[in-house]
Tab-separated table of C-alpha atoms in Angstrom:
chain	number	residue	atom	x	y	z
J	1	UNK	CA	9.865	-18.343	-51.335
J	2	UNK	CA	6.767	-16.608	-50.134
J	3	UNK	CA	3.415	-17.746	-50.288
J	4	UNK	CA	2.120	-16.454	-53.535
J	5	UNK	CA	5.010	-17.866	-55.560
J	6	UNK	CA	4.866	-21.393	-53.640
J	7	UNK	CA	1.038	-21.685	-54.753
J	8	UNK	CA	1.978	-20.358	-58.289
J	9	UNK	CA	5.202	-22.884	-58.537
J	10	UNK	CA	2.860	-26.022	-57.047
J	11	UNK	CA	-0.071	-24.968	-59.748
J	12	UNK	CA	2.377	-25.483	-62.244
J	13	UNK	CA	3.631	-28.733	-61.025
J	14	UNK	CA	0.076	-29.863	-60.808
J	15	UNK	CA	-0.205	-28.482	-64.530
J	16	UNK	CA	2.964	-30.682	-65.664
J	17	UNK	CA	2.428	-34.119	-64.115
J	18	UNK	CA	-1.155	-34.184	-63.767
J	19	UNK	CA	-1.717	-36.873	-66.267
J	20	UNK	CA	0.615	-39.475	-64.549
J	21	UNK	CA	-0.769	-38.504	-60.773
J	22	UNK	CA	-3.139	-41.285	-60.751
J	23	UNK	CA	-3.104	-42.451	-57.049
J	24	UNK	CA	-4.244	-41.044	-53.613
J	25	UNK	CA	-0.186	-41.422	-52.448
J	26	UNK	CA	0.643	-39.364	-55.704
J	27	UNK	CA	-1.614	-36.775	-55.022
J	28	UNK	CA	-0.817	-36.491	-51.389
J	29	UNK	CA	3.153	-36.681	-51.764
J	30	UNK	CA	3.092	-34.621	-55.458
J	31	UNK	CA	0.766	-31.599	-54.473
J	32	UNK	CA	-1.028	-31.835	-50.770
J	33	UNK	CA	1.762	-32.159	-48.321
J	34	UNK	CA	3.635	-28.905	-50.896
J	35	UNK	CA	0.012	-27.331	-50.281
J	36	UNK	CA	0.615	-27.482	-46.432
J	37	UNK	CA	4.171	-26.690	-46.803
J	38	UNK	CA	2.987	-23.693	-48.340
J	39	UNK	CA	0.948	-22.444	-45.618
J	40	UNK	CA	3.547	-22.761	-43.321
J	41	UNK	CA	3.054	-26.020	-41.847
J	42	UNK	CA	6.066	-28.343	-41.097
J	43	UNK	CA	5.501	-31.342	-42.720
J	44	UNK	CA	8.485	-33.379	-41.800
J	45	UNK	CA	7.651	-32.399	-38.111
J	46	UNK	CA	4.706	-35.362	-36.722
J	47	UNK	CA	3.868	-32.749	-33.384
J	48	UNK	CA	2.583	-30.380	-36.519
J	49	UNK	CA	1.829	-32.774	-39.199
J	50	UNK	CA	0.491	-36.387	-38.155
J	51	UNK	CA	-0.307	-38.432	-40.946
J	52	UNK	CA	-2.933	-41.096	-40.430
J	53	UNK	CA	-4.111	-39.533	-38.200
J	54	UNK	CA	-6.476	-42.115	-35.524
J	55	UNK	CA	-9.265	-41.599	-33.111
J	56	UNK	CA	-11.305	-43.841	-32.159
J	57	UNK	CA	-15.531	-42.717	-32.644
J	58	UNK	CA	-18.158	-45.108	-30.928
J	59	UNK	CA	-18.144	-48.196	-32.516
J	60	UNK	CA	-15.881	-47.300	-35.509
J	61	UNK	CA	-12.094	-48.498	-33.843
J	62	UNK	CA	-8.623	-47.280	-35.579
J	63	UNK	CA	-10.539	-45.131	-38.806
J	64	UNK	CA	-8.443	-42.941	-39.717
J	65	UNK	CA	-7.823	-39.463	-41.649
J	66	UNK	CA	-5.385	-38.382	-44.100
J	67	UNK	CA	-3.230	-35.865	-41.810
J	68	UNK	CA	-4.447	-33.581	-38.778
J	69	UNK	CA	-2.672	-29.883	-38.191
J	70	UNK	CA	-2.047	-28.439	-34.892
J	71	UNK	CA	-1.445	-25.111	-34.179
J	72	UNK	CA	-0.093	-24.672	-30.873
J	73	UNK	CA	-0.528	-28.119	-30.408
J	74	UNK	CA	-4.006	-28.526	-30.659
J	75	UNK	CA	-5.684	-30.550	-33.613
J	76	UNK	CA	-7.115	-27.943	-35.444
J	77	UNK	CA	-7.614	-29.062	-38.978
J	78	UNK	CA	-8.412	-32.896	-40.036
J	79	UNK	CA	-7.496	-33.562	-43.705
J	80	UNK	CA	-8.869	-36.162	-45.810
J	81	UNK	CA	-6.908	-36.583	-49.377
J	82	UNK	CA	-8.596	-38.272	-52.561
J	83	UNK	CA	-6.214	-39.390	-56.062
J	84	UNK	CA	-7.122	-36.240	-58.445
J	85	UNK	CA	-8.937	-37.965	-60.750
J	86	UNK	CA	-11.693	-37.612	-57.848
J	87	UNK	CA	-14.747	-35.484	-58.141
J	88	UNK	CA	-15.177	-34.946	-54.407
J	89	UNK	CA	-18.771	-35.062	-52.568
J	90	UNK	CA	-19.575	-34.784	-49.041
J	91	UNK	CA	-19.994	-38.958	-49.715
J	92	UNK	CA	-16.302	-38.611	-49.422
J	93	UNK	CA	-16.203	-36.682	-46.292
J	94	UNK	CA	-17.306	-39.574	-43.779
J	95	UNK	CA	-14.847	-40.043	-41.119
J	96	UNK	CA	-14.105	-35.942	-41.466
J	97	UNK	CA	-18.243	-35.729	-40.425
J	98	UNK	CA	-17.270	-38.539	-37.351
J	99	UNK	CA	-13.549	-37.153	-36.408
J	100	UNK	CA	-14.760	-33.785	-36.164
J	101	UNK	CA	-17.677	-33.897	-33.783
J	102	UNK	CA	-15.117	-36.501	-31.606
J	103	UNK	CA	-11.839	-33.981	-31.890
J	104	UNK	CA	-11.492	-30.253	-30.767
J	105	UNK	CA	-10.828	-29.592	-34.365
J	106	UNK	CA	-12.374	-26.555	-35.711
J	107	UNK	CA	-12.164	-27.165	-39.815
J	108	UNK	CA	-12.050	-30.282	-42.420
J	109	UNK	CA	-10.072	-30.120	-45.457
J	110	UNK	CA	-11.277	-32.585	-48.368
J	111	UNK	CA	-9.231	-32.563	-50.997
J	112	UNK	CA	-7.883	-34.093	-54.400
J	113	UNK	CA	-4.761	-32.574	-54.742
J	114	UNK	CA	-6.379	-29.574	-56.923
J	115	UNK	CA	-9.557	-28.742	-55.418
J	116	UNK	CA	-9.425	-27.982	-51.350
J	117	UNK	CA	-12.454	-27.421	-49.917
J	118	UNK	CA	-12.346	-26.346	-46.232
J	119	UNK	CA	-15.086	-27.074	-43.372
J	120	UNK	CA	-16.247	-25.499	-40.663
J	121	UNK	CA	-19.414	-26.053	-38.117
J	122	UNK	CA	-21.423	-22.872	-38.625
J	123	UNK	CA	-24.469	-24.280	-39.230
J	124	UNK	CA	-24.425	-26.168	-35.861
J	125	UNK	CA	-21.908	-26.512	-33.077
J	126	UNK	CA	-19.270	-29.529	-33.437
J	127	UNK	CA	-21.185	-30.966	-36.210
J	128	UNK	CA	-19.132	-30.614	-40.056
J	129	UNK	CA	-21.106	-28.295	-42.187
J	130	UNK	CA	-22.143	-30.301	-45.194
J	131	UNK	CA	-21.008	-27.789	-47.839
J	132	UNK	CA	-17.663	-25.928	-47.937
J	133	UNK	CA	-17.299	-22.572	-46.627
J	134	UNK	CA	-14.549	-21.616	-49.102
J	135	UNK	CA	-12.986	-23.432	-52.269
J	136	UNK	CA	-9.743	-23.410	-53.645
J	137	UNK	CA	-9.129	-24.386	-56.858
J	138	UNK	CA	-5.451	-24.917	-57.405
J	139	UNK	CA	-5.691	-24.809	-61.214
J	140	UNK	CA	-7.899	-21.684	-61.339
J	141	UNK	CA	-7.797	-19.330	-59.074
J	142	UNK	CA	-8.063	-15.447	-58.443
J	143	UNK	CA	-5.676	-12.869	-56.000
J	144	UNK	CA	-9.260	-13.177	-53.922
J	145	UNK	CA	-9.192	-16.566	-53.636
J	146	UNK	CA	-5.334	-16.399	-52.412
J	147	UNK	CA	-6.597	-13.735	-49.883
J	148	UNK	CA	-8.876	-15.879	-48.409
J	149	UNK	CA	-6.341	-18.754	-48.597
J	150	UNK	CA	-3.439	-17.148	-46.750
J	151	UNK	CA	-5.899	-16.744	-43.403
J	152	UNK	CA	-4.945	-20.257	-43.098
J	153	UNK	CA	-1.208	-19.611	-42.840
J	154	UNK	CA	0.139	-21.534	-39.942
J	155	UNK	CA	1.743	-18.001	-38.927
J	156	UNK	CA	-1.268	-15.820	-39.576
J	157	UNK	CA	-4.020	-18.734	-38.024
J	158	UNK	CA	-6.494	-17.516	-35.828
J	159	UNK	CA	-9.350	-19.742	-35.395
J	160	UNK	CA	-11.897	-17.673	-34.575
J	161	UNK	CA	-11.273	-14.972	-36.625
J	162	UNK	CA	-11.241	-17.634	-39.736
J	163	UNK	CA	-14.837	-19.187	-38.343
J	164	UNK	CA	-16.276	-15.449	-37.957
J	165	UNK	CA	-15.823	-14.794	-41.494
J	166	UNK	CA	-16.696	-18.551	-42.423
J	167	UNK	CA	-20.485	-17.757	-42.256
J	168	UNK	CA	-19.944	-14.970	-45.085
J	169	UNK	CA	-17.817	-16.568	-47.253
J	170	UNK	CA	-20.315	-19.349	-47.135
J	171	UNK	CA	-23.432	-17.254	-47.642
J	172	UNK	CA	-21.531	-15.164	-50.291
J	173	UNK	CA	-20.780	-18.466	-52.104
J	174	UNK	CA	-24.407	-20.126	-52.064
J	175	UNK	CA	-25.567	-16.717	-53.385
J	176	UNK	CA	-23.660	-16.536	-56.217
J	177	UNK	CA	-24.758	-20.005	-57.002
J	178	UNK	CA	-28.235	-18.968	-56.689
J	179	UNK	CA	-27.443	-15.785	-58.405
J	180	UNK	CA	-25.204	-17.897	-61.564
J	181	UNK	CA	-28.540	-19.995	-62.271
J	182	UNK	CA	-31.002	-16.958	-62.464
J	183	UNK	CA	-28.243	-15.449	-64.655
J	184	UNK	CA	-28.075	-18.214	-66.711
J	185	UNK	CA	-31.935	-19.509	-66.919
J	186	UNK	CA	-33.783	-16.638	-65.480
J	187	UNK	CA	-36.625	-19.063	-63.400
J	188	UNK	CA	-40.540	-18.825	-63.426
J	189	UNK	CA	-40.610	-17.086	-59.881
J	190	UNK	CA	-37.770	-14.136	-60.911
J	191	UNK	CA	-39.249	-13.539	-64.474
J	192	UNK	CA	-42.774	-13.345	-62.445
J	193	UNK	CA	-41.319	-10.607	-59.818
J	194	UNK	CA	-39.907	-8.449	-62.810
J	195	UNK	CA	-43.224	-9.056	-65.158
J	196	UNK	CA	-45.449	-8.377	-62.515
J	197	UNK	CA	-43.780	-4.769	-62.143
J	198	UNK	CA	-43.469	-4.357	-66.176
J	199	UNK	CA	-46.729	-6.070	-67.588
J	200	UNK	CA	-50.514	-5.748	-66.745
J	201	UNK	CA	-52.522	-8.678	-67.103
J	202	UNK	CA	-52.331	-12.436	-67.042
J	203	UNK	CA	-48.873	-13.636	-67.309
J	204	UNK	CA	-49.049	-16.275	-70.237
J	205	UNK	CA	-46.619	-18.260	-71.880
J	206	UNK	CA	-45.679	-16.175	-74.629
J	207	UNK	CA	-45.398	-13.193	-72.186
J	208	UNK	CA	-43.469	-15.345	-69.866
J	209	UNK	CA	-41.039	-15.979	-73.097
J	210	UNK	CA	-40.660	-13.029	-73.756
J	211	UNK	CA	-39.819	-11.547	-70.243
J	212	UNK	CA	-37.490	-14.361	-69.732
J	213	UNK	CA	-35.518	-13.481	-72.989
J	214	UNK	CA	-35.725	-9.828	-71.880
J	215	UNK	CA	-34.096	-10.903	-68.493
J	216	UNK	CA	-31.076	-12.565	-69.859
J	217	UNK	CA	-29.795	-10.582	-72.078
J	218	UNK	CA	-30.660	-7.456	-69.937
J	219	UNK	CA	-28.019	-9.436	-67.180
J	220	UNK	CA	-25.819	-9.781	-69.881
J	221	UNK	CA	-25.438	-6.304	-70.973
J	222	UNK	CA	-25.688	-4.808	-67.069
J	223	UNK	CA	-23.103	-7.032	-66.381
J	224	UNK	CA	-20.621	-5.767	-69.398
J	225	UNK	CA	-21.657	-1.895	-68.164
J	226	UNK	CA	-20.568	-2.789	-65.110
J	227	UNK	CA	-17.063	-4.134	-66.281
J	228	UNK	CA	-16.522	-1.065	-68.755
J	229	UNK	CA	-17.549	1.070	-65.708
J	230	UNK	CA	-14.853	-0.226	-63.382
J	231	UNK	CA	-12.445	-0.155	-66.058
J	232	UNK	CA	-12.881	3.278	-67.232
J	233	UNK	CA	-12.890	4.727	-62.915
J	234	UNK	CA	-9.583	2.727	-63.036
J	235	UNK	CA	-8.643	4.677	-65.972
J	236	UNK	CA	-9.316	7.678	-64.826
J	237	UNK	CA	-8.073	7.598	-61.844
J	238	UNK	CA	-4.861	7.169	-63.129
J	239	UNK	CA	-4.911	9.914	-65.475
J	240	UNK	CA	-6.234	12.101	-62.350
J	241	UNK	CA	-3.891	14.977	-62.758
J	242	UNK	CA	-3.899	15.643	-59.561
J	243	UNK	CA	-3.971	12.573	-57.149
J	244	UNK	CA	-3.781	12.003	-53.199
J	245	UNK	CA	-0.932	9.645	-53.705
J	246	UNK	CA	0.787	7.243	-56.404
J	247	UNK	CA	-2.107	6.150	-59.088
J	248	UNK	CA	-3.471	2.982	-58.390
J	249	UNK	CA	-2.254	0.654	-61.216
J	250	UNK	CA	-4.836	-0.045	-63.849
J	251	UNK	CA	-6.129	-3.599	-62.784
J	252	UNK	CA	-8.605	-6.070	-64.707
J	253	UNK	CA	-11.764	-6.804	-62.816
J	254	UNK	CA	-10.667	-10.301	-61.797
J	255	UNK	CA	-7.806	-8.255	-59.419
J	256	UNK	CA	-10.580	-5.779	-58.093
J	257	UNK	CA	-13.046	-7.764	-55.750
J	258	UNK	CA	-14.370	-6.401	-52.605
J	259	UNK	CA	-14.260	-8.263	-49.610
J	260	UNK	CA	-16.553	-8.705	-47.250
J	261	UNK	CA	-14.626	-7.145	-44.288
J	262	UNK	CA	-14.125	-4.191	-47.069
J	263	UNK	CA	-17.950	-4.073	-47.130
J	264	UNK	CA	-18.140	-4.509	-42.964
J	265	UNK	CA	-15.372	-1.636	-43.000
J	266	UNK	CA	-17.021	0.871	-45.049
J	267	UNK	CA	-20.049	0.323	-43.609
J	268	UNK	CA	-18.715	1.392	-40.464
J	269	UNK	CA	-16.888	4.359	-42.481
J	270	UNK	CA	-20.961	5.466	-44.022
J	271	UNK	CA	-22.192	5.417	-40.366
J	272	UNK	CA	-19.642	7.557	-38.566
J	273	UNK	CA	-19.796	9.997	-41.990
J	274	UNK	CA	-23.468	10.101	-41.885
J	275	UNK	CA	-23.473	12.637	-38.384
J	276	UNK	CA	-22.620	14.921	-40.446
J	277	UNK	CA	-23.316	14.559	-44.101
J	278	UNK	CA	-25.994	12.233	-46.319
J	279	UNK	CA	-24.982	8.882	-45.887
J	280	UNK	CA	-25.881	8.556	-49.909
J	281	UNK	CA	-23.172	10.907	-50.108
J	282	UNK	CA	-20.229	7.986	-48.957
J	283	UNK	CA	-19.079	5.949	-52.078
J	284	UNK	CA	-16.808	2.879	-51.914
J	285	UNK	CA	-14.465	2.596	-54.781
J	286	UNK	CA	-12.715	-0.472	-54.522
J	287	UNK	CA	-8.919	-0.823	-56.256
J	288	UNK	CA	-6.486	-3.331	-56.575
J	289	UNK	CA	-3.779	-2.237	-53.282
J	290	UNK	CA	-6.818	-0.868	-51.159
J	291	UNK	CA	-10.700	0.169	-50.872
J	292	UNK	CA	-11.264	3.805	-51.213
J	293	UNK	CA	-13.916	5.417	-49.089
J	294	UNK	CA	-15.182	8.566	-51.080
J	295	UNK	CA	-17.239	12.071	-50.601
J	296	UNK	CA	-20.099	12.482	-53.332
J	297	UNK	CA	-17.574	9.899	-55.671
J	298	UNK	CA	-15.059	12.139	-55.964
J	299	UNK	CA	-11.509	11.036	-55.802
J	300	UNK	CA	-10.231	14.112	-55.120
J	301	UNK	CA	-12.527	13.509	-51.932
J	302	UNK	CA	-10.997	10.841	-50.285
J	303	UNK	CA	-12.532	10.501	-46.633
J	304	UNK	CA	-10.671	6.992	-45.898
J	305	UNK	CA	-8.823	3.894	-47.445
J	306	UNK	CA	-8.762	0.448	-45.729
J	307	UNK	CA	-6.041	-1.433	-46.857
J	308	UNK	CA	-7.012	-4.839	-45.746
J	309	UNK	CA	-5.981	-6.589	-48.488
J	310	UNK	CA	-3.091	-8.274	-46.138
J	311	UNK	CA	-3.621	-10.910	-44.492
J	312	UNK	CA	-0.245	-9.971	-42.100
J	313	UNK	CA	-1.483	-6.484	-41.471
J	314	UNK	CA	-4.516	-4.002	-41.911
J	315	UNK	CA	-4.047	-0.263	-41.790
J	316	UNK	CA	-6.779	2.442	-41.813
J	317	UNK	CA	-6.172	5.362	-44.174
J	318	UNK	CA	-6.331	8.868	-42.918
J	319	UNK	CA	-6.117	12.013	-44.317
J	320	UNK	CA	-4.629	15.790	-43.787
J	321	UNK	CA	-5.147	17.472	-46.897
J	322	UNK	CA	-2.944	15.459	-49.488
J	323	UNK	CA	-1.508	13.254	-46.896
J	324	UNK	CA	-2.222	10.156	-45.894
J	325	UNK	CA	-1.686	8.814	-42.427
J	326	UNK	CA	-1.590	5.028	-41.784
J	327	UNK	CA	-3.362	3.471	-38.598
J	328	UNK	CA	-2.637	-0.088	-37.635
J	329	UNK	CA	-6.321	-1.952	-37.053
J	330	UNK	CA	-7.279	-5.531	-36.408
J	331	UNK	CA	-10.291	-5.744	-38.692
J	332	UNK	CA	-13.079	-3.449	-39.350
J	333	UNK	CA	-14.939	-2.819	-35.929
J	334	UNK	CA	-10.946	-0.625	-34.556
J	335	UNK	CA	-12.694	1.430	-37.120
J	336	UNK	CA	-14.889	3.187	-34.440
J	337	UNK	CA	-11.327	4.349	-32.821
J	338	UNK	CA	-11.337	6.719	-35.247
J	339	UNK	CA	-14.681	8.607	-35.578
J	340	UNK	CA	-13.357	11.431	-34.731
J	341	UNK	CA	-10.658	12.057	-37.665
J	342	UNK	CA	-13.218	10.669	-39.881
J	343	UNK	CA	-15.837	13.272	-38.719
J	344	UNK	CA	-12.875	15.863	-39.157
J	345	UNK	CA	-12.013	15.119	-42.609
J	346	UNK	CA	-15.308	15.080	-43.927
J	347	UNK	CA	-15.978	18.430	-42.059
J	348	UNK	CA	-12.585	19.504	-43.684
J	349	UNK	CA	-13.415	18.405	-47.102
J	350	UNK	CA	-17.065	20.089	-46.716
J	351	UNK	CA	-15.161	23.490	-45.560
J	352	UNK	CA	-13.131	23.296	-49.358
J	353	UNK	CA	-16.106	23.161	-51.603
């Protein structure tokens, strides 16, 4: 079974017996050690898997966590498991703070059984963040959220690629919490950077009412334009009469989300492009199987896809006129490797006005 369909078979196990999984055993034996299975790990094997797991910090003698994973037999991950009725807080995450600055390990799992939230030290060397870099929730979650998951794949782990890109899925994340409360209750500070553009004169209450209504439901309706916009380049795309390739499937917006090594990639793309053409010129148009990289939005102008939705394998998307030319890369910077068919494409497409 592959990895998608184990997570998908263990959500609905969790979805079936979660009213009798009342214990920390239950939870561990019912839907953590499956979890770990999952990704690869052997479970049955205690060189890859050792449960209660002990070490010894300062004064604190035989504490002990949950499990600790070792890839290539180093302790790499320390795991501390809570029944699922938990709501888990860092209060929970005590000996993971301790084991971790006294272990090589390089991450902390804390987890109920449902919600796995995975720690790093990017704040400060060999000392446990205090808030998760990335969250999985097994009951809800999106094909980004697997994405992100599967770089934890016992065959696919590669420590410091995974802390690299811990920093930005942990900034990413405390935006959109940030972002989620404006949304919701637009504060006094954003409604006074928008008014102050919008309204001359002293910023009263009722003004300050008024903007803040204003706000919200202008997020509201952006945020719908933005869906119906995605939808309908999806749409049309497919009904392109004329496309490079096979048309991209029609996906909802919860398949679409652009990554942040999609972002780092096309970034990269924009640069190289912008020797030779405006670098307003270089639209991303993300899809559900890759991210498109696009001359003055035009699909018929493809300059370069990244398919880096894999977590086995990227490739870099080239083109010869209708053709498109796969090139194995490691992650966005192999990118540069390339500047020169880049350049030539976009030279090529310029040529064809």
């Amino acid at each position: 079974m592959d990895f998608e369909a184990s997570i998908a078979e263990l959500q609905s196990r969790l979805r079936q017996h979660r009213e009798i999984l009342e214990t920390e055993e239950s939870a561990k034996t019912t839907l953590v050690l499956p979890f770990l299975r999952a990704l690869g790990f052997d479970v049955f094997n205690p060189a890859e898997v050792k449960a209660e797991f002990t070490c010894d910090v300062g004064t604190k003698k035989g504490e002990k966590v949950d499990y600790a994973l070792c890839v290539n037999g180093e302790v790499t991950v320390l795991v501390e498991c809570k029944p699922v009725s938990s709501e888990l807080s860092i209060k929970h995450a005590s000996q993971l703070f301790r084991y971790f600055a006294a272990t090589n390990a390089r991450f902390s799992l804390l987890t109920n059984g449902v919600i796995y939230k995975f720690f790093t030290d990017s704040d400060k060397a060999n000392m446990m963040d205090e808030a998760p870099f990335f969250t999985f929730n097994l009951d809800d979650y999106r094909k980004a959220d697997l994405r992100n998951l599967s770089a934890f794949q016992k065959s696919e782990f590669d420590v410091e690629r995974i802390v690299a890109q811990a920093g930005t899925l942990k900034l990413q994340s405390q935006v959109m919490t940030e972002l989620k409360k404006e949304f919701d209750n637009p504060s006094d500070e954003f409604v006074r950077v928008i008014a102050s553009r919008l309204h001359d004169g002293m910023l009263t209450k009722p003004v300050r009412d008024k903007y803040q209504a204003a706000i919200s439901v202008g997020i509201e309706t952006m945020i719908r334009q933005r869906i119906d916009e995605r939808l309908q380049n999806a749409m049309a795309r497919n009904d392109d009469p004329a496309p490079l390739a096979e048309p991209e499937p029609v996906a909802s917006a919860d398949e679409i989300e652009t990554t942040p090594v999609e972002i780092d990639g096309f970034n990269i793309i924009r640069a190289i492009c912008a020797k030779v053409v405006s670098p307003d010129r270089i639209i991303m148009r993300d899809a559900k199987s890759y991210c498109a990289v696009l001359l003055d939005d035009n699909n018929r102008k493809t300059v370069a896809r990244m398919h880096f939705n894999s977590a086995k394998a990227r490739y870099l998307g080239l083109f010869s006129g209708k053709d498109e030319e796969k090139k194995p890369v490691t992650g966005p910077i192999d990118i540069y490797q390339h500047a020169d068919a880049i350049i030539a494409r976009i030279q090529d497409l310029e040529a064809n006005k």
